[in-house]
Structures are given as C-alpha cells and as structure tokens.
mmCIF file with all atom_site columns, C-alpha atoms in Angstrom:
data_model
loop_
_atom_site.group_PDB
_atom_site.id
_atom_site.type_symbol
_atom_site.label_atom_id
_atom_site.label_alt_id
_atom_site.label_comp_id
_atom_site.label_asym_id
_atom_site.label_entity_id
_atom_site.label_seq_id
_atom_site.pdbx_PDB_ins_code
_atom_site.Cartn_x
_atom_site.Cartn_y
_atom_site.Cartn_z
_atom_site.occupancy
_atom_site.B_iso_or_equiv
_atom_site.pdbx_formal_charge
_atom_site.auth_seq_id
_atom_site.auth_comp_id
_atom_site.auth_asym_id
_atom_site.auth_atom_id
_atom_site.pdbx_PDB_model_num
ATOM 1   C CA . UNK C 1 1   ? 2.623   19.018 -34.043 1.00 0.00 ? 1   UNK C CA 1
ATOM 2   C CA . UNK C 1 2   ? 1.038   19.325 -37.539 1.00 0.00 ? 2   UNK C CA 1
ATOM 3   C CA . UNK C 1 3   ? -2.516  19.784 -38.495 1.00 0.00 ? 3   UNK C CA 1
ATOM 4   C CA . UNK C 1 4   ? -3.799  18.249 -41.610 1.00 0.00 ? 4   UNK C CA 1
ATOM 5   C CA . UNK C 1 5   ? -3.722  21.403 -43.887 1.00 0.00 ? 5   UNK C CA 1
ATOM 6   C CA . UNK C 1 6   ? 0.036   21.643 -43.071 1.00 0.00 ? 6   UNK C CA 1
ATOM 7   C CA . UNK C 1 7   ? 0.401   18.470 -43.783 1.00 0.00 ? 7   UNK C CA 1
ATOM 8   C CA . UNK C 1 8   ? -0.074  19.191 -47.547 1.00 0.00 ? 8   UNK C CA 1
ATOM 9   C CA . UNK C 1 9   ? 2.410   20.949 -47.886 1.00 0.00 ? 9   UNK C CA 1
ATOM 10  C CA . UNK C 1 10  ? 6.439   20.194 -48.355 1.00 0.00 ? 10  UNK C CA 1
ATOM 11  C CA . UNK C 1 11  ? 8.083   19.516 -44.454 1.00 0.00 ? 11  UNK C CA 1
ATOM 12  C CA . UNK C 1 12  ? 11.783  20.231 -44.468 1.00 0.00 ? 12  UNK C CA 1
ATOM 13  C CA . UNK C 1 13  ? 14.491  18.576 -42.819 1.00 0.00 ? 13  UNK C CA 1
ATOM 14  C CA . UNK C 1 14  ? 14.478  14.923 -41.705 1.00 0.00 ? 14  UNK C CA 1
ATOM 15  C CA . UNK C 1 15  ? 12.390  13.516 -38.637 1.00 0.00 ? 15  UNK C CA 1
ATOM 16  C CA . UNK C 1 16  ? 9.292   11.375 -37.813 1.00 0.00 ? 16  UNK C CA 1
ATOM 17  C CA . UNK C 1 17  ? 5.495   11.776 -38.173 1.00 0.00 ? 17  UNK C CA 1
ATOM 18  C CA . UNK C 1 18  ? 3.540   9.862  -35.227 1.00 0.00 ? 18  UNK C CA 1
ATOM 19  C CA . UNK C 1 19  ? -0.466  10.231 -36.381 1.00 0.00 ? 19  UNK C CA 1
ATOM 20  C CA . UNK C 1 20  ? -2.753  10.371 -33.016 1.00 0.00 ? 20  UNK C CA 1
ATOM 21  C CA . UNK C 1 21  ? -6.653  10.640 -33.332 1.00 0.00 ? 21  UNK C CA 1
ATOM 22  C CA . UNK C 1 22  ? -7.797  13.742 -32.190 1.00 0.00 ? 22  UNK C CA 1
ATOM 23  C CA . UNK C 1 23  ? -10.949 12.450 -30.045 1.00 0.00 ? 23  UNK C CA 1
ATOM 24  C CA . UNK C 1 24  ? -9.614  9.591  -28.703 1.00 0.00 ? 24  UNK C CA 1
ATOM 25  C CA . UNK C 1 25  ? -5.652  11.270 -27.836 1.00 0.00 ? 25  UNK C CA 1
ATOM 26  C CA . UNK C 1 26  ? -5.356  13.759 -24.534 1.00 0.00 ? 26  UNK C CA 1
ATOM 27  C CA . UNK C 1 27  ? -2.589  16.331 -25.475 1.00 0.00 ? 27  UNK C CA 1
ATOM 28  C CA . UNK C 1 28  ? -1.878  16.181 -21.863 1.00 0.00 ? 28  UNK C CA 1
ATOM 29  C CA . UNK C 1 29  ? -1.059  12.786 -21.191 1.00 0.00 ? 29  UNK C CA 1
ATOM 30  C CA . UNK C 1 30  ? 0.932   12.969 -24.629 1.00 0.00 ? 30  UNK C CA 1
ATOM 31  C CA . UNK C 1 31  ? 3.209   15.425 -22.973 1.00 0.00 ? 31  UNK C CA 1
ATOM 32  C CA . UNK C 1 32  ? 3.227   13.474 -19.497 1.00 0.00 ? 32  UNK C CA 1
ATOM 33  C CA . UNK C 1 33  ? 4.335   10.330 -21.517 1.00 0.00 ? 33  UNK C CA 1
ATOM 34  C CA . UNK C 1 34  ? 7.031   12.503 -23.630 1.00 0.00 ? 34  UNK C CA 1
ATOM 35  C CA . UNK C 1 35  ? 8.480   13.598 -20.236 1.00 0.00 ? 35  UNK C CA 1
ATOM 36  C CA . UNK C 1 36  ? 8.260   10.075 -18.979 1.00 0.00 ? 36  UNK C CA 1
ATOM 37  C CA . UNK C 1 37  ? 10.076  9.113  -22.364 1.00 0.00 ? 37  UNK C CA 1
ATOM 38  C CA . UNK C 1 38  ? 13.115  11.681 -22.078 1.00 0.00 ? 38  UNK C CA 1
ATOM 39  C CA . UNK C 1 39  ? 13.476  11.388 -18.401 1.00 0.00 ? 39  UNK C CA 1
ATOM 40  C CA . UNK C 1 40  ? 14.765  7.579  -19.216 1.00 0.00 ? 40  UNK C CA 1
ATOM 41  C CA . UNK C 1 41  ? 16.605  9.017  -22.099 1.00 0.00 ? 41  UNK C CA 1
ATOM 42  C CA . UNK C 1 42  ? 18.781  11.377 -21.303 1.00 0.00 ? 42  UNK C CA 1
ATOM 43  C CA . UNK C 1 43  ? 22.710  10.881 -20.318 1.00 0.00 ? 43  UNK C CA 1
ATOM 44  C CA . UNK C 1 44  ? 22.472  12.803 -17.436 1.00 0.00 ? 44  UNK C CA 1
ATOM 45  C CA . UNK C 1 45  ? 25.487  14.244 -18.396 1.00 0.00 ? 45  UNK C CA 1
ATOM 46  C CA . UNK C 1 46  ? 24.663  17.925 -18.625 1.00 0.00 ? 46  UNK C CA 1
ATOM 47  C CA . UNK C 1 47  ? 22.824  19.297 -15.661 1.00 0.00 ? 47  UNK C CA 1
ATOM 48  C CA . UNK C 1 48  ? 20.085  21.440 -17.980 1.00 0.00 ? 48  UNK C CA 1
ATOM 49  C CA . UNK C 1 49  ? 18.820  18.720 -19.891 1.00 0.00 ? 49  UNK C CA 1
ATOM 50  C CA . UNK C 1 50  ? 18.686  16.791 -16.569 1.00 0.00 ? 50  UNK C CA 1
ATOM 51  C CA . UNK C 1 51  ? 17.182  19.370 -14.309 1.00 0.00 ? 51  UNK C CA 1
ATOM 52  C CA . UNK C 1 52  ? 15.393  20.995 -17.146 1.00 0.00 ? 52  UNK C CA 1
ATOM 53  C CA . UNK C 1 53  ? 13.357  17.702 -18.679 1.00 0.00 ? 53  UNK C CA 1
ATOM 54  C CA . UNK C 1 54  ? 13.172  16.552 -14.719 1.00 0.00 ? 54  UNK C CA 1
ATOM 55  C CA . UNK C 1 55  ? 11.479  20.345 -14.308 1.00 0.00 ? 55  UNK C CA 1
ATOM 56  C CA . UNK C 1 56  ? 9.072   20.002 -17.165 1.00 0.00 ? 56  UNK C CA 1
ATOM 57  C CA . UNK C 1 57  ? 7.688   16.610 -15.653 1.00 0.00 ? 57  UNK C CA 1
ATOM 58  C CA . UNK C 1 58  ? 7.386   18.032 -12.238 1.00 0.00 ? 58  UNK C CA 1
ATOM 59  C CA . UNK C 1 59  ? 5.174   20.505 -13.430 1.00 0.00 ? 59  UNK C CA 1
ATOM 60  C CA . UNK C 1 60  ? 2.805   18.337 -15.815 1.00 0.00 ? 60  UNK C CA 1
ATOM 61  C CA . UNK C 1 61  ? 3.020   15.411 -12.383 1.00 0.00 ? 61  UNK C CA 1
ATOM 62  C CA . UNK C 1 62  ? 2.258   18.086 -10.294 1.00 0.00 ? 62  UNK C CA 1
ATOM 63  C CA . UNK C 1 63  ? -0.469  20.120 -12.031 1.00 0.00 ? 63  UNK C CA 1
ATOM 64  C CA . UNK C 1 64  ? -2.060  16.618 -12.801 1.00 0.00 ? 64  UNK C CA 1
ATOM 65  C CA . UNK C 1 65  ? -3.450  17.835 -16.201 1.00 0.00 ? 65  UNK C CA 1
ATOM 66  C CA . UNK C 1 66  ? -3.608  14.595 -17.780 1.00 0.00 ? 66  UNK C CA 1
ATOM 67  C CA . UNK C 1 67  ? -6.848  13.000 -16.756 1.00 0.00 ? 67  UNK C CA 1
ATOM 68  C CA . UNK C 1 68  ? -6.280  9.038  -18.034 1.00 0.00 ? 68  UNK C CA 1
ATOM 69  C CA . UNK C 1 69  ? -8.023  6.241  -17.791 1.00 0.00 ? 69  UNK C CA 1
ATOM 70  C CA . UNK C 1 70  ? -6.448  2.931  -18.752 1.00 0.00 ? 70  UNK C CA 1
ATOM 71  C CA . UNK C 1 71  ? -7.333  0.610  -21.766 1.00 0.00 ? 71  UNK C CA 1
ATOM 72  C CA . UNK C 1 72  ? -5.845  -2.758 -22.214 1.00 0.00 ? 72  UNK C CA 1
ATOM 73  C CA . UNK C 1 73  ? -4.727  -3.984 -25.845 1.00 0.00 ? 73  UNK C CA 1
ATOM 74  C CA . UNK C 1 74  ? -2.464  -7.286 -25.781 1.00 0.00 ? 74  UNK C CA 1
ATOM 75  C CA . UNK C 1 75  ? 0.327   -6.513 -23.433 1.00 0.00 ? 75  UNK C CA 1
ATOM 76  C CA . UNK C 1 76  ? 0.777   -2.516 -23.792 1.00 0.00 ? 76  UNK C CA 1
ATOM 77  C CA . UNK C 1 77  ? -1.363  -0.036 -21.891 1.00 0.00 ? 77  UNK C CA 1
ATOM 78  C CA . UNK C 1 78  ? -2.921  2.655  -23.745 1.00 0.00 ? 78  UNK C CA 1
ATOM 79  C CA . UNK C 1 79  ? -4.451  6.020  -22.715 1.00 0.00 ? 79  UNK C CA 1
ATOM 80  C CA . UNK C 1 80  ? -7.832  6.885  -23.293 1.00 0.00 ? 80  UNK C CA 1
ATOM 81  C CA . UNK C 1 81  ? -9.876  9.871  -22.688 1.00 0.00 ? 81  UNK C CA 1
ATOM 82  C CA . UNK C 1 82  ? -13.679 10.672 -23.858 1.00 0.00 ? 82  UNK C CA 1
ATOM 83  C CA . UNK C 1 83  ? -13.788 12.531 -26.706 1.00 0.00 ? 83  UNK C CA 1
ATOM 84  C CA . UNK C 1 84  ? -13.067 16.172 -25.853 1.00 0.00 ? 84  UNK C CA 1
ATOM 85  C CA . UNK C 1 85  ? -12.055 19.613 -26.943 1.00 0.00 ? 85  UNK C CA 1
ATOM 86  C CA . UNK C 1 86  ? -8.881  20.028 -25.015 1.00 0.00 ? 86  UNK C CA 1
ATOM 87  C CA . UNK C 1 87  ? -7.622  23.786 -24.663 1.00 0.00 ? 87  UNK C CA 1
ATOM 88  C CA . UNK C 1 88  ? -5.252  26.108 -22.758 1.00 0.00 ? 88  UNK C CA 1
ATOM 89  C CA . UNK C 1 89  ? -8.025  26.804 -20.111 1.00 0.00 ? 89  UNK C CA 1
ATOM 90  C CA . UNK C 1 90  ? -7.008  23.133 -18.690 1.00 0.00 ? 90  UNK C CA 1
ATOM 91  C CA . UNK C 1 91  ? -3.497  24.525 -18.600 1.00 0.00 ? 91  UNK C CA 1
ATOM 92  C CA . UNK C 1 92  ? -4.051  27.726 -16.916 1.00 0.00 ? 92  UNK C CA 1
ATOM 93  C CA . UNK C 1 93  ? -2.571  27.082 -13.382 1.00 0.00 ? 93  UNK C CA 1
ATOM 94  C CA . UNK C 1 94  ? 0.557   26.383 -14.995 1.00 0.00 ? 94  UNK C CA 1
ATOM 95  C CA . UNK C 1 95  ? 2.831   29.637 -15.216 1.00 0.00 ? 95  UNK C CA 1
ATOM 96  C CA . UNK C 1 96  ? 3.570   29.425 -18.592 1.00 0.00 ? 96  UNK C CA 1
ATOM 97  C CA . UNK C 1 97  ? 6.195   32.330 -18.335 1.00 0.00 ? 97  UNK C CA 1
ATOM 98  C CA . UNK C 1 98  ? 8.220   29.499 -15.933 1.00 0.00 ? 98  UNK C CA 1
ATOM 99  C CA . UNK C 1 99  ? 7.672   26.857 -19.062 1.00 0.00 ? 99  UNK C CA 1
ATOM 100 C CA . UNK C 1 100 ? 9.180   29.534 -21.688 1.00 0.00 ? 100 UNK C CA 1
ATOM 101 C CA . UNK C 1 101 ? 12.004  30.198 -19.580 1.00 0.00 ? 101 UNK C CA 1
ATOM 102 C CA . UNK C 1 102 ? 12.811  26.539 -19.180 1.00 0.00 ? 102 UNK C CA 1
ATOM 103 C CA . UNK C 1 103 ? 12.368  25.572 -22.709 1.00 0.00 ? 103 UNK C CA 1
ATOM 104 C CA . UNK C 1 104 ? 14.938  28.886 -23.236 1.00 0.00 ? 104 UNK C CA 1
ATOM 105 C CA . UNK C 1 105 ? 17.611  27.460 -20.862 1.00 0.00 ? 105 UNK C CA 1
ATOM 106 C CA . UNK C 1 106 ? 16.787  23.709 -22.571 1.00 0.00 ? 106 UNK C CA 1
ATOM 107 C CA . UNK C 1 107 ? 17.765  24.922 -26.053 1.00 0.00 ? 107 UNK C CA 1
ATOM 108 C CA . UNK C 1 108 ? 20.140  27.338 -25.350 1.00 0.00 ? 108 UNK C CA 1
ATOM 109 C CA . UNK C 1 109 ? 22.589  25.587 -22.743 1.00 0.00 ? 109 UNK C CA 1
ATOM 110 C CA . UNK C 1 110 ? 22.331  21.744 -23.469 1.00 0.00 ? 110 UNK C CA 1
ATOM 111 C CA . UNK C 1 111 ? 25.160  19.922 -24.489 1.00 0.00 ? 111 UNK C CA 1
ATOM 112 C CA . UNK C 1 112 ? 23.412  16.998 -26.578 1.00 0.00 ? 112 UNK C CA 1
ATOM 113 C CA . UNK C 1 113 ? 20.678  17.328 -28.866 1.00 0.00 ? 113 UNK C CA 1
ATOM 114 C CA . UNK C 1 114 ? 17.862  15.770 -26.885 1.00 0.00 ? 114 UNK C CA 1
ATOM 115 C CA . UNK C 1 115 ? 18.007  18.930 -24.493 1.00 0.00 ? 115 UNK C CA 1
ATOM 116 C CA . UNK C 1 116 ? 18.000  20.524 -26.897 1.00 0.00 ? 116 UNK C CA 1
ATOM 117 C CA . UNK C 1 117 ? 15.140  19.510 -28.925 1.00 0.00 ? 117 UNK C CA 1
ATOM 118 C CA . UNK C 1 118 ? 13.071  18.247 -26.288 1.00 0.00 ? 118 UNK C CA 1
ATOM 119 C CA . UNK C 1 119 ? 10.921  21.389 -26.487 1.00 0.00 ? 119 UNK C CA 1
ATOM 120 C CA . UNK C 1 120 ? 10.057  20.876 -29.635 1.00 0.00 ? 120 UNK C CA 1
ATOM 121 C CA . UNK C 1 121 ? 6.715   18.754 -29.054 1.00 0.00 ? 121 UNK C CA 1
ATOM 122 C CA . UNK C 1 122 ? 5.786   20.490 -26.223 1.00 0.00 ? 122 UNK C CA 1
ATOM 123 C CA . UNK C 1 123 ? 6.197   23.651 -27.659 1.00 0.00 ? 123 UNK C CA 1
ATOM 124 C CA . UNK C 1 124 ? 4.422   23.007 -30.323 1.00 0.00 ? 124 UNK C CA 1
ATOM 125 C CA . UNK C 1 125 ? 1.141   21.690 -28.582 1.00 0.00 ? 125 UNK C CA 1
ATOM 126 C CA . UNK C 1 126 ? 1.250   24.460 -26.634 1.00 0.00 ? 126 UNK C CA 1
ATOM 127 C CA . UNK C 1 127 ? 0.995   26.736 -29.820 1.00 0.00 ? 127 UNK C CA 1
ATOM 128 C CA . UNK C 1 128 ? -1.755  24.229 -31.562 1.00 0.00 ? 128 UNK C CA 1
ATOM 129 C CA . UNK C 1 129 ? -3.844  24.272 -28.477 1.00 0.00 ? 129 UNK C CA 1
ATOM 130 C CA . UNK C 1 130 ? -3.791  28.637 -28.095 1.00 0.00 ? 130 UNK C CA 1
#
C-alpha cells in the first residue's frame, strides 16, 4: 500500500500498482477479497500457504469487518461503502499478535512465492491504517 507522497518517489523492484479511491474503497473488504483471491490461487501443495491464507480468511469471515453493500456495473459486482475514515479501532477484536505470527510462518516456511508474499498487502494496510 502506497500513499501519494511515496508515490513520488523511485519504487524498486518490479510489481503492480492497483489505484483505489480512498472514500469510496473499504480496506476491509479489500483484504476479504485478497483472501478470497489467494484462497483460489494457491497449489495447495504446501500445507502453510494452504492453512495459513485459509487462516487469514477465517479470521477477516469471522470477525466480519468488512461492512459491504453491493453496487451493480455491467456484469461485475463492486463493493461500496459510504465514505469513511476507516482505522485499527474497527480491527481491534482481532488478536493481531495471532496475525503477526501467521504472516511469520507464511513467509518463512512456504514453498512457492504466493505464501510467501501473500502478506505483503495485508501487512501493509495494517501499517497504513496504525
């Protein structure tokens, strides 16, 4: 996650930039759709990227901190929220000692590369959002 000012600045290494609007994108159904999205993706070869990614989408599913409600545009579905100021204080009931430890075992035991950067994004909305 990068905010505009460190977007002016050189980014190293090779990836992709997705641009979401602040108001109108909920951080927390961003990471409930990135879990959705690496759930379907992974080779479920290596048991932490498996159970780990299958972990991290338990949690967000079960704390059900990604208020949505749905907006129709041609075929796809989009999520919507009201323009808020979203925070950590939404994210309190999750122990976030658990979600270290699980990004740890993620990056540090996976076999492929999607365990192992599959923190990344959360991660770093976590840090934006402190």
């Amino acid at each position: 996650i990068l905010l505009p000012n460190e977007l002016k600045q050189q980014v190293g290494g090779s990836g992709a930039i997705i641009i979401f609007n602040r108001q109108k994108t909920n951080p927390f159904a961003l990471m409930k759709k990135w879990t959705d999205f690496l759930l379907q993706g992974n080779c479920d070869k290596c048991a932490p990227c498996r159970e780990g990614i299958f972990r991290l989408n338990e949690i967000i599913e079960k704390e059900k901190i990604y208020p949505v409600k749905s907006c129709k545009a041609g075929a796809k579905q989009f999520n919507r929220v009201n323009p808020v100021k979203y925070s950590l204080s939404e994210f309190n009931r999750v122990n976030k000692k658990t979600l270290e430890a699980l990004f740890f075992v993620l990056e540090q035991t996976s076999f492929c590369a999607l365990g192992k950067c599959a923190v990344v994004p959360f991660r770093s909305l976590i840090k934006k959002l402190k």
